[in-house]
Tab-separated table of C-alpha atoms in Angstrom:
chain	number	residue	atom	x	y	z
G	689	MET	CA	-35.944	40.349	-42.688
G	690	SER	CA	-34.573	37.377	-40.726
G	691	ARG	CA	-33.368	37.986	-37.209
G	692	PRO	CA	-29.669	37.315	-36.491
G	693	THR	CA	-28.875	34.116	-34.623
G	694	PRO	CA	-27.852	34.819	-30.994
G	695	TRP	CA	-24.103	34.365	-30.524
G	696	PRO	CA	-24.415	31.558	-27.914
G	697	SER	CA	-26.361	29.482	-30.438
G	698	THR	CA	-23.804	30.269	-33.119
G	699	VAL	CA	-20.955	29.095	-30.890
G	700	LEU	CA	-22.793	25.897	-29.922
G	701	ASN	CA	-23.581	25.097	-33.542
G	702	ARG	CA	-19.876	25.183	-34.360
G	703	ILE	CA	-19.168	22.250	-32.030
G	704	PRO	CA	-18.906	19.045	-34.109
G	705	GLY	CA	-21.312	16.209	-33.390
G	706	GLY	CA	-24.483	18.242	-32.945
G	707	ARG	CA	-26.529	17.903	-29.765
G	708	ASP	CA	-24.892	14.644	-28.705
G	709	GLY	CA	-21.441	16.117	-29.210
G	710	ARG	CA	-22.320	19.054	-26.972
G	711	ARG	CA	-23.882	16.756	-24.411
G	712	MET	CA	-20.722	14.652	-24.251
G	713	LEU	CA	-18.705	17.818	-23.605
G	714	VAL	CA	-20.953	18.511	-20.620
G	715	VAL	CA	-20.305	14.924	-19.502
G	716	SER	CA	-16.546	15.533	-19.746
G	717	ILE	CA	-16.538	18.741	-17.737
G	718	ILE	CA	-18.712	17.241	-14.964
G	719	ASP	CA	-16.606	14.083	-14.963
G	720	LYS	CA	-13.333	15.977	-14.552
G	721	THR	CA	-14.807	18.325	-11.969
G	722	GLY	CA	-15.618	15.290	-9.846
G	723	THR	CA	-12.230	13.733	-10.531
G	724	GLY	CA	-10.574	16.994	-9.552
G	725	LEU	CA	-12.410	16.888	-6.232
G	726	TRP	CA	-11.027	13.452	-5.443
G	727	ALA	CA	-7.665	13.148	-7.226
G	728	GLY	CA	-5.891	15.773	-5.151
G	729	CYS	CA	-6.768	14.138	-1.849
G	730	THR	CA	-6.661	10.426	-2.703
G	731	VAL	CA	-3.324	9.798	-0.997
G	732	LEU	CA	-4.371	11.943	1.977
G	733	TYR	CA	-7.594	9.930	2.333
G	734	PHE	CA	-5.679	6.672	2.583
G	735	THR	CA	-3.299	8.298	5.087
G	736	TYR	CA	-5.644	10.188	7.414
G	737	VAL	CA	-8.934	8.311	7.034
G	738	SER	CA	-7.845	4.746	6.308
G	739	GLY	CA	-4.761	5.019	8.519
G	740	LEU	CA	-2.282	3.496	6.040
G	741	GLY	CA	1.454	4.073	6.287
G	742	LEU	CA	3.577	5.633	3.558
G	743	GLY	CA	4.808	2.277	2.256
G	744	GLN	CA	1.292	0.844	2.248
G	745	VAL	CA	-0.064	3.810	0.281
G	746	GLY	CA	2.754	3.440	-2.219
G	747	LEU	CA	2.014	-0.274	-2.622
G	748	LEU	CA	-1.712	0.380	-3.078
G	749	MET	CA	-1.139	3.055	-5.726
G	750	THR	CA	1.416	0.931	-7.586
G	751	VAL	CA	-0.768	-2.184	-7.691
G	752	SER	CA	-3.929	-0.344	-8.697
G	753	GLY	CA	-2.033	1.613	-11.349
G	754	GLY	CA	-0.590	-1.588	-12.770
G	755	VAL	CA	-3.992	-3.263	-12.931
G	756	GLY	CA	-5.503	-0.151	-14.502
G	757	ILE	CA	-3.220	-0.502	-17.529
G	758	ALA	CA	-5.472	-3.327	-18.757
G	759	GLY	CA	-8.524	-1.026	-18.785
G	760	ALA	CA	-7.810	0.672	-22.123
G	761	PRO	CA	-7.381	-2.434	-24.347
G	762	LEU	CA	-10.254	-4.190	-22.585
G	763	ALA	CA	-12.573	-1.233	-23.223
G	764	GLY	CA	-11.496	-0.982	-26.841
G	765	ARG	CA	-12.207	-4.652	-27.451
G	766	LEU	CA	-15.652	-4.397	-25.873
G	767	ALA	CA	-16.430	-1.279	-27.923
G	768	ASP	CA	-15.976	-3.234	-31.153
G	769	ARG	CA	-18.610	-5.748	-30.031
G	770	PHE	CA	-21.237	-3.903	-27.997
G	771	PRO	CA	-23.072	-0.527	-28.078
G	772	LEU	CA	-20.572	2.159	-27.125
G	773	VAL	CA	-22.959	4.290	-25.070
G	774	LYS	CA	-23.838	1.368	-22.794
G	775	ILE	CA	-20.167	0.561	-22.252
G	776	ILE	CA	-19.434	4.193	-21.325
G	777	VAL	CA	-22.318	4.213	-18.827
G	778	GLY	CA	-21.184	0.900	-17.362
G	779	ALA	CA	-17.659	2.267	-16.884
G	780	GLN	CA	-18.994	5.400	-15.184
G	781	LEU	CA	-21.143	3.420	-12.755
G	782	LEU	CA	-18.310	0.993	-11.999
G	783	ARG	CA	-16.008	3.897	-11.137
G	784	GLY	CA	-18.604	5.257	-8.727
G	785	ALA	CA	-19.255	1.864	-7.118
G	786	ALA	CA	-15.531	1.221	-6.601
G	787	LEU	CA	-15.151	4.595	-4.874
G	788	LEU	CA	-18.089	3.934	-2.559
G	789	LEU	CA	-16.542	0.621	-1.549
G	790	LEU	CA	-13.520	2.503	-0.185
G	791	LEU	CA	-15.776	3.896	2.542
G	792	THR	CA	-16.576	0.387	3.819
G	793	THR	CA	-13.116	-0.724	4.983
G	794	ASP	CA	-9.682	0.247	6.295
G	795	HIS	CA	-8.092	-3.092	5.359
G	796	LEU	CA	-5.107	-2.722	3.014
G	797	LEU	CA	-5.965	-5.762	0.892
G	798	LEU	CA	-9.581	-4.674	0.338
G	799	LEU	CA	-8.617	-1.055	-0.288
G	800	THR	CA	-6.110	-2.223	-2.907
G	801	LEU	CA	-8.708	-4.491	-4.502
G	802	TYR	CA	-11.322	-1.730	-4.699
G	803	SER	CA	-8.764	0.798	-5.995
G	804	ALA	CA	-7.688	-1.627	-8.721
G	805	LEU	CA	-11.339	-2.270	-9.582
G	806	GLY	CA	-11.854	1.470	-10.026
G	807	ALA	CA	-8.618	1.905	-11.995
G	808	LEU	CA	-9.841	-0.357	-14.806
G	809	PRO	CA	-12.817	1.804	-15.899
G	810	ASP	CA	-10.900	4.971	-15.037
G	811	ARG	CA	-8.140	4.165	-17.554
G	812	ALA	CA	-10.798	2.954	-20.000
G	813	GLY	CA	-12.742	6.227	-19.821
G	814	SER	CA	-10.474	8.315	-22.047
G	815	VAL	CA	-10.402	5.603	-24.732
G	816	LEU	CA	-14.199	5.271	-24.727
G	817	ILE	CA	-14.757	9.027	-25.015
G	818	LYS	CA	-12.153	9.167	-27.771
G	819	LEU	CA	-13.977	6.429	-29.659
G	820	TYR	CA	-17.308	8.187	-29.227
G	821	ALA	CA	-15.873	11.464	-30.497
G	822	ALA	CA	-14.164	9.797	-33.472
G	823	ARG	CA	-17.393	8.067	-34.503
G	824	LEU	CA	-19.666	11.026	-33.836
G	825	ALA	CA	-17.554	13.937	-35.113
G	826	GLY	CA	-16.110	11.961	-38.026
G	827	PRO	CA	-13.982	14.266	-40.205
G	828	ASP	CA	-14.158	17.018	-37.560
G	829	ARG	CA	-12.612	14.795	-34.885
G	830	VAL	CA	-9.432	16.867	-34.377
G	831	ARG	CA	-11.397	20.045	-33.684
G	832	TYR	CA	-13.763	18.185	-31.377
G	833	GLN	CA	-10.840	16.688	-29.447
G	834	ALA	CA	-9.315	20.128	-28.959
G	835	ILE	CA	-12.586	21.491	-27.569
G	836	GLN	CA	-12.957	18.404	-25.378
G	837	ARG	CA	-9.450	18.810	-23.904
G	838	THR	CA	-10.262	22.431	-23.098
G	839	THR	CA	-13.409	21.456	-21.202
G	840	VAL	CA	-11.466	18.749	-19.370
G	841	ASN	CA	-8.929	21.280	-18.107
G	842	ILE	CA	-11.699	23.623	-17.013
G	843	GLY	CA	-13.324	20.761	-15.107
G	844	TRP	CA	-10.044	19.813	-13.448
G	845	SER	CA	-9.569	23.418	-12.323
G	846	ILE	CA	-13.072	23.676	-10.861
G	847	GLY	CA	-12.678	20.383	-9.026
G	848	GLY	CA	-9.236	21.284	-7.738
G	849	LEU	CA	-10.469	24.589	-6.340
G	850	GLY	CA	-13.389	22.807	-4.682
G	851	ALA	CA	-11.059	20.256	-3.102
G	852	ALA	CA	-8.723	22.978	-1.837
G	853	ALA	CA	-11.645	24.810	-0.225
G	854	ALA	CA	-12.937	21.629	1.438
G	855	LEU	CA	-9.531	20.565	2.764
G	856	ALA	CA	-8.915	24.056	4.152
G	857	THR	CA	-11.436	23.219	6.866
G	858	GLY	CA	-8.914	20.801	8.370
G	859	SER	CA	-11.564	18.160	9.015
G	860	THR	CA	-10.949	14.510	8.076
G	861	ARG	CA	-14.658	14.326	7.269
G	862	ALA	CA	-13.938	16.502	4.230
G	863	TYR	CA	-12.121	13.593	2.540
G	864	ALA	CA	-15.191	11.366	2.665
G	865	LEU	CA	-17.387	14.223	1.447
G	866	LEU	CA	-15.111	14.825	-1.528
G	867	LEU	CA	-15.232	11.113	-2.347
G	868	ILE	CA	-19.033	11.128	-2.209
G	869	GLY	CA	-19.073	14.284	-4.329
G	870	ASN	CA	-17.114	12.462	-6.998
G	871	VAL	CA	-19.535	9.514	-6.858
G	872	VAL	CA	-22.478	11.898	-7.355
G	873	THR	CA	-20.830	13.257	-10.513
G	874	TYR	CA	-20.607	9.702	-11.883
G	875	LEU	CA	-24.331	9.245	-11.382
G	876	VAL	CA	-25.053	12.552	-13.094
G	877	ILE	CA	-22.867	11.832	-16.128
G	878	ALA	CA	-24.274	8.300	-16.434
G	879	ALA	CA	-27.773	9.798	-16.686
G	880	LEU	CA	-26.579	12.352	-19.270
G	881	THR	CA	-24.728	9.736	-21.305
G	882	LEU	CA	-27.838	7.570	-21.518
G	883	ARG	CA	-29.516	10.474	-23.326
G	884	CYS	CA	-26.825	10.422	-26.043
G	885	ALA	CA	-27.514	8.556	-29.268
G	886	GLU	CA	-25.346	5.630	-30.297
G	887	PRO	CA	-22.801	6.984	-32.827
G	888	PRO	CA	-22.516	5.514	-36.342
G	889	ALA	CA	-20.635	2.240	-36.700
G	890	PRO	CA	-16.946	2.892	-37.453
G	891	ALA	CA	-17.199	1.226	-40.874
G	892	ARG	CA	-19.517	4.053	-41.957
G	893	ILE	CA	-17.093	6.799	-40.939
G	894	ALA	CA	-14.786	8.288	-43.530
G	895	ALA	CA	-11.503	7.762	-41.732
G	896	THR	CA	-9.631	8.441	-44.971
G	897	SER	CA	-10.064	10.985	-47.692
G	898	ALA	CA	-11.771	10.266	-50.970
G	899	GLY	CA	-8.392	10.425	-52.645
G	900	ALA	CA	-6.795	7.736	-50.484
G	901	ASP	CA	-4.484	5.374	-52.332
G	902	ASP	CA	-5.833	1.826	-52.600
G	903	ARG	CA	-2.232	0.640	-52.568
G	904	THR	CA	-1.767	1.807	-48.993
G	905	PRO	CA	-0.863	-1.307	-46.954
G	906	THR	CA	-3.836	-2.838	-45.164
G	907	PRO	CA	-3.093	-3.231	-41.424
G	908	PRO	CA	-3.667	-6.554	-39.647
G	909	THR	CA	-7.054	-7.165	-38.077
G	910	SER	CA	-5.506	-7.346	-34.588
G	911	PRO	CA	-3.394	-4.507	-33.158
G	912	TRP	CA	-1.294	-7.100	-31.315
G	913	ARG	CA	-0.032	-8.410	-34.677
G	914	ASP	CA	0.446	-4.955	-36.172
G	915	ARG	CA	4.128	-4.151	-35.643
G	916	THR	CA	3.806	-0.633	-36.982
G	917	PHE	CA	0.979	0.215	-34.623
G	918	LEU	CA	2.719	-1.401	-31.639
G	919	GLY	CA	5.866	0.572	-32.437
G	920	TYR	CA	3.801	3.740	-32.738
G	921	THR	CA	2.181	3.042	-29.357
G	922	ALA	CA	5.576	2.398	-27.721
G	923	THR	CA	7.053	5.667	-28.991
G	924	ASP	CA	3.887	7.534	-28.015
G	925	ALA	CA	4.237	6.222	-24.455
G	926	VAL	CA	7.600	8.005	-24.324
G	927	LEU	CA	6.159	11.216	-25.763
G	928	PHE	CA	3.434	11.225	-23.099
G	929	LEU	CA	6.159	11.920	-20.515
G	930	ASP	CA	5.303	15.624	-20.635
G	931	ASP	CA	2.469	14.833	-18.219
G	932	THR	CA	4.731	13.252	-15.588
G	933	ILE	CA	7.402	15.900	-15.976
G	934	LEU	CA	4.892	18.686	-15.398
G	935	GLN	CA	2.837	17.030	-12.657
G	936	VAL	CA	5.533	15.136	-10.736
G	937	ALA	CA	9.035	16.243	-11.694
G	938	VAL	CA	8.657	20.026	-11.712
G	939	PRO	CA	7.278	20.347	-8.127
G	940	LEU	CA	9.911	17.927	-6.775
G	941	TRP	CA	12.686	19.606	-8.758
G	942	ILE	CA	11.720	23.017	-7.338
G	943	VAL	CA	12.003	21.687	-3.784
G	944	HIS	CA	15.109	19.528	-4.096
G	945	ALA	CA	17.297	21.144	-6.751
G	946	THR	CA	16.546	24.861	-7.131
G	947	THR	CA	16.412	28.014	-5.033
G	948	ALA	CA	12.945	28.911	-6.373
G	949	PRO	CA	10.218	29.404	-3.741
G	950	VAL	CA	8.063	26.347	-3.048
G	951	GLY	CA	4.941	28.406	-3.731
G	952	LEU	CA	5.960	28.589	-7.383
G	953	ALA	CA	4.911	24.943	-7.947
G	954	PRO	CA	1.118	25.419	-7.839
G	955	LEU	CA	1.421	28.648	-9.842
G	956	LEU	CA	3.224	26.772	-12.614
G	957	LEU	CA	0.454	24.161	-12.689
G	958	VAL	CA	-2.082	26.975	-13.022
G	959	LEU	CA	0.014	28.410	-15.874
G	960	ASN	CA	-0.073	24.997	-17.556
G	961	THR	CA	-3.849	24.780	-17.285
G	962	VAL	CA	-4.422	28.340	-18.533
G	963	LEU	CA	-2.193	27.798	-21.576
G	964	VAL	CA	-4.002	24.567	-22.487
G	965	VAL	CA	-7.397	26.261	-22.202
G	966	LEU	CA	-6.259	29.220	-24.322
G	967	PHE	CA	-4.313	27.443	-27.057
G	968	GLN	CA	-5.569	23.851	-27.454
G	969	VAL	CA	-8.383	24.759	-29.857
G	970	PRO	CA	-6.518	27.412	-31.922
G	971	LEU	CA	-3.458	25.162	-32.387
G	972	ALA	CA	-5.590	22.186	-33.452
G	973	ARG	CA	-5.682	23.707	-36.951
G	974	PHE	CA	-2.046	22.671	-37.412
G	975	GLY	CA	-2.954	18.994	-37.000
G	976	ALA	CA	-6.101	19.066	-39.086
G	977	THR	CA	-4.874	16.385	-41.509
G	978	THR	CA	-2.899	13.212	-40.966
G	979	ARG	CA	0.078	14.607	-42.883
G	980	ALA	CA	-0.004	17.786	-40.797
G	981	ALA	CA	-0.237	15.766	-37.589
G	982	ARG	CA	2.883	13.811	-38.569
G	983	ARG	CA	4.734	17.066	-39.295
G	984	LEU	CA	3.927	18.263	-35.768
G	985	LEU	CA	6.363	15.683	-34.413
G	986	VAL	CA	9.250	17.974	-35.452
G	987	PRO	CA	8.324	21.059	-33.359
G	988	LEU	CA	7.138	18.698	-30.625
G	989	THR	CA	10.593	17.218	-30.124
G	990	ALA	CA	12.172	20.695	-30.306
G	991	LEU	CA	9.896	21.851	-27.475
G	992	PHE	CA	10.856	18.819	-25.395
G	993	LEU	CA	14.528	19.681	-25.834
G	994	VAL	CA	13.977	23.326	-24.859
G	995	GLY	CA	11.966	22.282	-21.796
G	996	THR	CA	14.526	19.808	-20.494
G	997	LEU	CA	17.420	22.220	-21.103
G	998	ALA	CA	15.530	24.874	-19.125
G	999	LEU	CA	14.997	22.443	-16.241
G	1000	ALA	CA	18.739	21.781	-16.153
G	1001	ALA	CA	19.450	25.533	-16.211
G	1002	SER	CA	17.058	26.151	-13.293
G	1003	ALA	CA	19.505	24.457	-10.926
G	1004	ALA	CA	22.516	26.462	-12.101
G	1005	GLY	CA	21.885	29.924	-10.664
G	1006	GLY	CA	20.115	32.044	-8.093
G	1007	THR	CA	16.425	32.510	-7.444
G	1008	ALA	CA	15.776	34.805	-10.414
G	1009	VAL	CA	17.491	32.414	-12.831
G	1010	ALA	CA	15.668	29.439	-11.336
G	1011	VAL	CA	12.230	31.069	-11.586
G	1012	THR	CA	12.829	32.266	-15.155
G	1013	ALA	CA	14.142	28.903	-16.314
G	1014	LEU	CA	11.255	27.033	-14.661
G	1015	VAL	CA	8.696	29.284	-16.355
G	1016	VAL	CA	10.395	28.707	-19.719
G	1017	ALA	CA	10.429	24.953	-19.065
G	1018	VAL	CA	6.733	24.811	-18.167
G	1019	VAL	CA	5.705	26.956	-21.146
G	1020	ALA	CA	7.748	24.789	-23.537
G	1021	LEU	CA	6.479	21.521	-22.054
G	1022	THR	CA	2.883	22.786	-22.025
G	1023	PHE	CA	3.018	23.600	-25.727
G	1024	ALA	CA	4.582	20.165	-26.233
G	1025	GLU	CA	1.583	18.715	-24.394
G	1026	ILE	CA	-0.850	20.663	-26.596
G	1027	ILE	CA	0.871	19.683	-29.848
G	1028	HIS	CA	1.275	16.046	-28.836
G	1029	ALA	CA	-2.405	15.781	-27.868
G	1030	THR	CA	-3.403	16.977	-31.342
G	1031	ALA	CA	-0.938	14.764	-33.214
G	1032	SER	CA	-1.579	11.674	-31.092
G	1033	TRP	CA	-5.349	11.946	-31.460
G	1034	GLU	CA	-5.259	12.189	-35.253
G	1035	LEU	CA	-2.489	9.651	-35.876
G	1036	SER	CA	-3.917	6.981	-33.573
G	1037	VAL	CA	-7.308	7.185	-35.303
G	1038	ALA	CA	-5.786	7.336	-38.803
G	1039	LEU	CA	-3.652	4.244	-38.153
G	1040	ALA	CA	-6.630	2.221	-36.864
G	1041	PRO	CA	-8.680	0.261	-39.445
G	1042	ALA	CA	-12.408	0.967	-39.240
G	1043	HIS	CA	-13.363	-2.663	-38.591
G	1044	ALA	CA	-11.147	-2.831	-35.461
G	1045	GLN	CA	-11.114	0.803	-34.379
G	1046	GLY	CA	-11.981	0.062	-30.764
G	1047	SER	CA	-9.324	-2.619	-30.350
G	1048	TYR	CA	-6.653	-0.423	-31.930
G	1049	LEU	CA	-7.454	2.671	-29.886
G	1050	GLY	CA	-7.674	0.497	-26.785
G	1051	VAL	CA	-4.124	-0.727	-27.371
G	1052	HIS	CA	-3.012	2.855	-28.020
G	1053	GLY	CA	-4.500	3.716	-24.632
G	1054	LEU	CA	-1.689	1.617	-23.158
G	1055	ALA	CA	0.705	4.421	-24.085
G	1056	GLN	CA	-0.722	6.867	-21.578
G	1057	SER	CA	-1.511	4.211	-18.953
G	1058	THR	CA	2.028	2.821	-19.090
G	1059	GLN	CA	3.512	6.294	-18.867
G	1060	ARG	CA	1.424	7.080	-15.799
G	1061	PHE	CA	2.644	3.865	-14.204
G	1062	ALA	CA	6.341	3.981	-15.125
G	1063	GLY	CA	6.832	7.702	-15.738
G	1064	PRO	CA	7.225	8.777	-12.091
G	1065	LEU	CA	9.952	6.175	-11.561
G	1066	LEU	CA	11.800	7.359	-14.668
G	1067	VAL	CA	11.701	11.086	-13.905
G	1068	THR	CA	12.681	10.609	-10.259
G	1069	GLY	CA	15.663	8.606	-11.526
G	1070	VAL	CA	16.560	11.478	-13.836
G	1071	MET	CA	16.337	13.965	-10.973
G	1072	SER	CA	18.545	11.768	-8.793
G	1073	ALA	CA	21.218	11.766	-11.510
G	1074	GLY	CA	21.490	15.553	-11.436
G	1075	PRO	CA	20.835	18.507	-13.797
G	1076	LEU	CA	22.827	17.103	-16.718
G	1077	ALA	CA	20.437	14.155	-16.934
G	1078	TRP	CA	17.633	16.439	-18.142
G	1079	PRO	CA	19.197	17.176	-21.554
G	1080	LEU	CA	19.857	13.442	-21.945
G	1081	LEU	CA	16.166	12.788	-21.339
G	1082	GLY	CA	15.392	15.514	-23.883
G	1083	LEU	CA	17.554	13.780	-26.473
G	1084	GLY	CA	15.757	10.530	-25.695
G	1085	LEU	CA	12.417	12.249	-26.391
G	1086	VAL	CA	13.800	13.647	-29.650
G	1087	ALA	CA	14.874	10.133	-30.643
G	1088	ALA	CA	11.393	8.767	-29.844
G	1089	GLY	CA	9.740	11.479	-31.941
G	1090	ALA	CA	12.118	10.880	-34.851
G	1091	ALA	CA	11.526	7.123	-34.675
G	1092	GLN	CA	7.757	7.629	-34.706
G	1093	HIS	CA	7.995	10.074	-37.628
G	1094	ARG	CA	9.901	7.478	-39.658
G	1095	LEU	CA	7.874	4.487	-38.491
G	1096	ILE	CA	4.461	5.684	-39.657
G	1097	ARG	CA	5.614	7.187	-42.958
G	1098	ASP	CA	4.869	4.152	-45.126
G	1099	ARG	CA	1.473	3.474	-43.499
G	1100	LEU	CA	0.370	7.044	-44.195
G	1101	THR	CA	1.554	7.425	-47.774
G	1102	LYS	CA	-1.843	8.922	-48.641
G	1103	PRO	CA	-2.935	10.581	-45.419
G	1104	SER	CA	-6.529	11.050	-44.440
G	1105	LEU	CA	-8.207	14.388	-44.675
G	1106	SER	CA	-9.582	14.452	-41.166
G	1107	VAL	CA	-10.945	17.959	-41.201
G	1108	PRO	CA	-12.266	20.090	-44.013
G	1109	LYS	CA	-9.948	22.870	-45.153
G	1110	VAL	CA	-11.587	25.371	-42.834
G	1111	THR	CA	-9.528	25.966	-39.717
G	1112	VAL	CA	-10.580	26.232	-36.124
G	1113	SER	CA	-9.879	29.944	-35.982
G	1114	GLU	CA	-12.165	30.557	-38.927
G	1115	HIS	CA	-15.187	29.081	-37.174
């Protein structure tokens, strides 16, 4: 009689992509642990270690963020021409080298240059991992992405806790140690990535189902001449605003517009992380096909509207009302984040032709990069306009979702079957 397979092995075997898929998940969690160590104290490093003023730090972050926008399309273009694993390793090492260079100077110009140099591979990283997962996991890409996002959030949490513990010492030396800790993680993940096999060429991946209609319009060879894809990317940049609202707007709104205690802000971010970890994989089943992913745009926009209405309501009453409304807003926006991640992953891959998959996904990476650059300015403008501006922003997000739903309809007349008809919860 055969012996039952131990449950850890059973769980691991359910991860798409085999050994290399599991190894890349380890890369992701180590990567985000290191990023979590450094991200929370970046501005403080430039302030207390480099001695920059508030305006100088703002200029540095703005310039480096603007330069970083080019990282995603550049990485995608390279990925269509060179081995993907080598490009990922090169990006990881470049990120580490750029961080180390920050330790060599306090000069604003050089610090800005090195930060911009590091922003390019940093923004490219998510596109490269997405490409690797799409090529490796193939028809199971949605499930793999959900698992990958869960590991990313776990890594962020571990890194954030480590940074908080280090900064609690009150020593400026802790900032440099956290930076070096992040660099060490880049070296570790570069070594692990080199052990991963090169995934199949995109032309060999079944991006569409066997029943796909040959009459489906063939997209242009360049994403820059593909109006449908550019329109999709533009609307997706708007839908990525959930990130800025949660990370930037909610803490500032608590302080400046509500009677909720300031200590609620970090608790709401923890709530966001916990919900993503718990529900990203189970909810991925609802975006398992291209048609299903498109349908998710409807509840997505509804959640955006609920979240923005709750933010407006949080400024209308006492402490109890404010706390309740803020919790509702964060829960709604977190589920919007989860649903949008699933839909965006599947739709961006389904809209990209196999022969130019890297270039297309690189251009789609502009959506998130642009939102990170312009989003804070937009949401701070909304906050300055007062509580009634939140529902207006919500209606704008609904309009973006509706436009995207209509825009991609003709391209996806015969949607791809991205995942077999077995759901995540059944595995």
